[in-house]
Amino acid sequence: MGRFSKVVIVLLLAAGIAYYWLLVNAGPRGVAARPFDIAALRAAANAERGAKPTGISFVILATRRIPSASLAAGTGLRQVTSGVIAWRIDTPGGGIVLDPGLSPADADAMGFTGYNKAGMALVDDWMGRAELILFSHAHVDHVGRFLDHPQFDDIADKALITPGMLGGINALWRENGSHIAKTRKLGPIEAVAPGVVVIQTPGHTPASQMVYVQLASGREYLFTGDTASLAPNFERATPRSRLLSDILVPEDRPAVIGWLKGLKALKEHNKALVLLPSHDADWVQENRAAFGIVSELGSKPSRD
Ligand SMILES: [Zn+2]
């Protein structure tokens, strides 16, 4: 074998190993599941007196095409739409906003190609009317639009920010230093409104949370935050690629895998429970009728 051929073979092997490690490997193996106690979630949802939420609405604020494997290791290079999805839990008190998304400049900086300005105006309005604003975690694509709200001083007190989230949120503050001082410590599972329960799920960030919702109709939802960005994360219990979780957006990978195993088991035992991943724009759009959730601005984000 010529020297050139050997070099080519070594390079191909190295590329193959790098591809496998960075985009396919879903380990470490043997991580124990972190279980979700559905009975405890239901009990907490029913412990708060008052009217439960009546529906779930969403807006896709920004989109970009990415290889599936980047957000779900081992799922291949097929392009999927990663979207920034803002959610509203419809309540009699004006609604609860979950993850109001980000502003156009941050969307640009993160490589999102489509931005939905009409959606941004709607989410601003949601926050203006809301009784409560929740965040799955303190990353800019989940918190940014809250910080940039045109009437920030009027809405700031509606945000439920845990002590563990405060550092991340104030690090995103661009102009006047730390504006947020009010925090509320939550237990591992804690109701924040009738039918709405926040679950502490540290892993993607140390203060990451999921939100369980039981509507007045009895229908149940679990918002997974970035622990499951795409549906395959919980369908296969596969985490983000190591390219993301070890290098670009470091997270506690074993903890995330534990939660994903917990979500997979939870879904298997509760087939009617709807799991809603944070960035799976295609999947959420395609299944919205089956899930009984409402896309506020039609089926596709506008590209203005
Ligand atoms: Zn995110």
Coordinates of C-alpha atoms in Angstrom, one line a residue, residues 26-277:
A26 CA -25.8 8.4 22.9
G27 CA -23.9 7.4 26.0
P28 CA -22.8 7.0 28.7
R29 CA -24.7 3.7 29.0
G30 CA -26.2 2.4 32.2
V31 CA -27.5 5.7 33.5
A32 CA -30.5 5.1 35.8
A33 CA -33.8 6.6 34.8
R34 CA -35.0 9.6 36.8
P35 CA -38.7 8.7 37.2
F36 CA -41.7 11.0 37.0
D37 CA -44.4 10.3 39.6
I38 CA -47.6 11.0 37.7
A39 CA -49.7 10.5 40.8
A40 CA -47.8 13.2 42.6
L41 CA -48.0 15.5 39.6
R42 CA -51.8 15.0 39.5
A43 CA -52.2 15.5 43.2
A44 CA -50.2 18.7 43.0
A45 CA -52.3 19.9 40.0
N46 CA -55.4 19.3 42.0
A47 CA -54.2 20.8 45.3
E48 CA -54.5 24.4 44.1
R49 CA -58.1 25.6 44.3
G50 CA -59.6 27.4 41.4
A51 CA -60.3 27.0 37.7
K52 CA -57.8 24.9 35.7
P53 CA -56.4 26.0 32.3
T54 CA -58.7 25.6 29.3
G55 CA -56.1 25.2 26.4
I56 CA -52.6 25.4 25.1
S57 CA -51.5 27.9 22.4
F58 CA -48.2 28.4 20.7
V59 CA -46.3 30.6 18.3
I60 CA -43.2 29.7 16.4
L61 CA -41.0 32.8 16.6
A62 CA -37.9 31.7 14.7
T63 CA -36.8 28.7 12.6
R64 CA -33.6 27.2 11.1
R65 CA -32.8 23.9 9.4
I66 CA -30.4 21.6 11.3
P67 CA -29.3 18.0 11.0
S68 CA -31.5 15.9 13.3
A69 CA -28.5 14.3 15.0
S70 CA -27.2 17.6 16.4
L71 CA -30.2 17.8 18.8
A72 CA -30.9 14.0 19.0
A73 CA -27.8 11.9 18.8
G74 CA -27.8 9.0 16.4
T75 CA -30.9 10.2 14.4
G76 CA -28.9 11.0 11.2
L77 CA -28.2 14.0 9.1
R78 CA -31.8 14.5 7.8
Q79 CA -32.6 18.2 8.1
V80 CA -35.3 19.1 10.5
T81 CA -36.7 22.5 11.5
S82 CA -35.5 23.7 14.9
G83 CA -37.9 26.4 16.1
V84 CA -38.1 28.8 19.0
I85 CA -41.6 28.0 20.3
A86 CA -43.4 30.3 22.7
W87 CA -46.2 28.7 24.7
R88 CA -49.3 30.1 26.4
I89 CA -51.3 28.0 28.9
D90 CA -54.8 29.6 28.6
T91 CA -56.2 30.4 32.0
P92 CA -59.1 32.5 33.3
G93 CA -56.7 34.9 34.8
G94 CA -55.0 36.1 31.6
G95 CA -52.9 33.1 30.7
I96 CA -49.5 31.7 31.7
V97 CA -46.7 32.3 29.3
L98 CA -44.0 29.6 29.1
D99 CA -40.7 30.4 27.4
P100 CA -41.5 33.7 25.5
G101 CA -38.6 33.1 23.1
L102 CA -36.1 35.6 21.8
S103 CA -35.8 38.9 19.9
P104 CA -34.8 39.2 16.2
A105 CA -31.2 40.2 17.0
D106 CA -30.6 37.2 19.2
A107 CA -32.3 35.0 16.6
D108 CA -29.9 36.3 14.0
A109 CA -26.9 35.7 16.2
M110 CA -28.0 32.1 16.8
G111 CA -28.3 31.4 13.1
F112 CA -32.1 31.4 12.9
T113 CA -33.2 32.3 9.3
G114 CA -36.9 32.9 9.7
Y115 CA -38.2 35.4 12.3
N116 CA -41.9 35.9 12.9
K117 CA -42.5 39.6 13.8
A118 CA -46.2 39.2 14.0
G119 CA -45.6 36.3 16.5
M120 CA -43.3 38.5 18.5
A121 CA -46.0 41.2 18.8
L122 CA -48.5 38.5 19.9
V123 CA -46.1 37.1 22.5
D124 CA -45.4 40.6 23.9
D125 CA -49.2 41.0 24.2
W126 CA -49.5 37.6 25.9
M127 CA -46.9 38.7 28.5
G128 CA -48.7 42.0 29.0
R129 CA -51.9 40.2 29.9
A130 CA -50.5 37.1 31.6
E131 CA -50.9 36.3 35.3
L132 CA -47.6 34.4 35.3
I133 CA -44.5 34.0 33.1
L134 CA -42.5 30.8 33.4
F135 CA -39.2 29.7 31.9
S136 CA -37.9 26.1 31.3
H137 CA -34.4 27.5 31.8
A138 CA -32.3 30.7 31.6
H139 CA -31.0 30.5 28.0
V140 CA -31.5 33.4 25.7
D141 CA -33.8 31.6 23.2
H142 CA -36.3 31.0 26.1
V143 CA -35.9 34.2 28.2
G144 CA -34.6 36.9 25.7
R145 CA -38.0 38.3 24.7
F146 CA -39.1 38.7 28.3
L147 CA -36.0 40.8 29.0
D148 CA -36.6 42.8 25.8
H149 CA -40.3 43.4 26.4
P150 CA -41.2 47.0 25.5
Q151 CA -42.9 47.4 28.9
F152 CA -40.5 45.4 30.9
D153 CA -41.0 47.2 34.2
D154 CA -44.8 46.4 34.0
I155 CA -44.3 42.7 33.4
A156 CA -41.1 41.9 35.4
D157 CA -42.9 40.9 38.6
K158 CA -45.0 38.3 36.8
A159 CA -42.0 36.2 36.1
L160 CA -41.4 33.2 38.3
I161 CA -37.6 33.0 38.6
T162 CA -36.0 30.5 40.8
P163 CA -32.7 31.4 42.7
G164 CA -30.9 28.9 40.4
M165 CA -32.0 30.7 37.3
L166 CA -31.2 34.2 38.4
G167 CA -27.5 34.2 37.5
G168 CA -28.3 33.0 34.0
I169 CA -31.0 35.5 33.5
N170 CA -29.0 38.5 34.8
A171 CA -26.0 37.4 32.6
L172 CA -28.3 38.0 29.6
W173 CA -29.2 41.5 30.7
R174 CA -27.5 43.9 28.3
E175 CA -28.1 47.4 29.5
N176 CA -28.6 48.4 33.1
G177 CA -27.1 45.6 35.1
S178 CA -29.1 43.3 37.3
H179 CA -32.8 44.2 37.1
I180 CA -34.2 41.1 38.6
A181 CA -33.9 40.5 42.3
K182 CA -37.2 38.7 43.2
T183 CA -36.9 35.0 43.1
R184 CA -39.1 32.1 44.4
K185 CA -37.7 28.8 45.5
L186 CA -39.7 25.9 44.3
G187 CA -39.8 22.3 45.7
P188 CA -39.0 19.3 43.4
I189 CA -42.7 19.3 42.3
E190 CA -44.7 22.4 43.0
A191 CA -48.0 23.8 41.8
V192 CA -47.9 27.4 40.7
A193 CA -51.5 27.6 39.6
P194 CA -54.5 25.3 39.5
G195 CA -53.6 22.5 37.1
V196 CA -50.0 23.8 36.6
V197 CA -47.1 22.1 38.2
V198 CA -43.4 23.0 37.9
I199 CA -40.9 20.1 38.1
Q200 CA -37.2 20.6 38.9
T201 CA -35.2 18.7 36.3
P202 CA -31.5 19.9 36.6
G203 CA -29.3 18.6 33.8
H204 CA -29.5 20.8 30.6
T205 CA -28.8 23.6 33.0
P206 CA -28.6 23.3 36.8
A207 CA -32.0 25.0 37.2
S208 CA -33.9 23.5 34.3
Q209 CA -37.6 22.8 34.8
M210 CA -40.4 21.0 33.1
V211 CA -44.1 22.0 33.4
Y212 CA -47.0 19.6 33.8
V213 CA -50.4 20.9 32.9
Q214 CA -53.8 19.3 33.5
L215 CA -56.6 21.2 31.7
A216 CA -60.1 21.5 33.0
S217 CA -61.0 18.9 30.4
G218 CA -58.6 16.4 32.1
R219 CA -56.2 16.5 29.2
E220 CA -52.6 16.4 30.3
Y221 CA -49.4 17.9 28.9
L222 CA -45.8 17.9 29.9
F223 CA -43.5 20.6 28.5
T224 CA -40.0 19.2 28.5
G225 CA -37.8 22.3 28.0
D226 CA -34.5 21.6 26.4
T227 CA -34.1 18.3 28.2
A228 CA -36.0 17.1 25.1
S229 CA -35.6 19.6 22.3
L230 CA -37.0 17.1 19.7
A231 CA -39.5 14.3 20.0
P232 CA -36.8 11.6 19.3
N233 CA -35.1 12.7 22.5
F234 CA -37.9 11.2 24.6
E235 CA -39.1 8.6 22.1
R236 CA -35.6 6.9 22.0
A237 CA -34.2 8.3 25.3
T238 CA -31.3 9.8 23.2
P239 CA -29.7 13.0 24.3
R240 CA -28.3 15.9 22.2
S241 CA -25.2 15.1 20.2
R242 CA -21.9 15.3 22.1
L243 CA -20.9 18.1 19.7
L244 CA -23.6 20.2 21.5
S245 CA -23.7 18.7 24.9
D246 CA -20.0 18.2 25.5
I247 CA -18.6 21.1 23.5
L248 CA -20.9 23.9 22.2
V249 CA -23.6 24.0 24.9
P250 CA -22.2 22.0 27.8
E251 CA -24.8 20.2 30.0
D252 CA -24.9 17.5 32.6
R253 CA -25.3 14.7 30.1
P254 CA -25.9 11.7 32.4
A255 CA -28.6 13.7 34.2
V256 CA -30.3 14.6 30.9
I257 CA -30.2 10.9 29.8
G258 CA -31.7 9.9 33.2
W259 CA -34.6 12.4 32.7
L260 CA -35.1 11.2 29.0
K261 CA -35.4 7.6 30.2
G262 CA -37.9 8.8 32.8
L263 CA -39.9 10.6 30.1
K264 CA -39.9 7.6 27.8
A265 CA -41.2 5.3 30.6
L266 CA -43.8 8.0 31.6
K267 CA -45.1 8.2 28.1
E268 CA -45.2 4.4 27.7
H269 CA -47.4 4.1 30.9
N270 CA -49.5 7.2 30.1
K271 CA -50.3 7.1 26.4
A272 CA -52.7 10.0 26.5
L273 CA -50.2 12.4 28.1
V274 CA -48.8 14.8 25.5
L275 CA -45.1 15.5 25.7
L276 CA -44.2 18.8 24.1
P277 CA -40.5 19.2 23.2

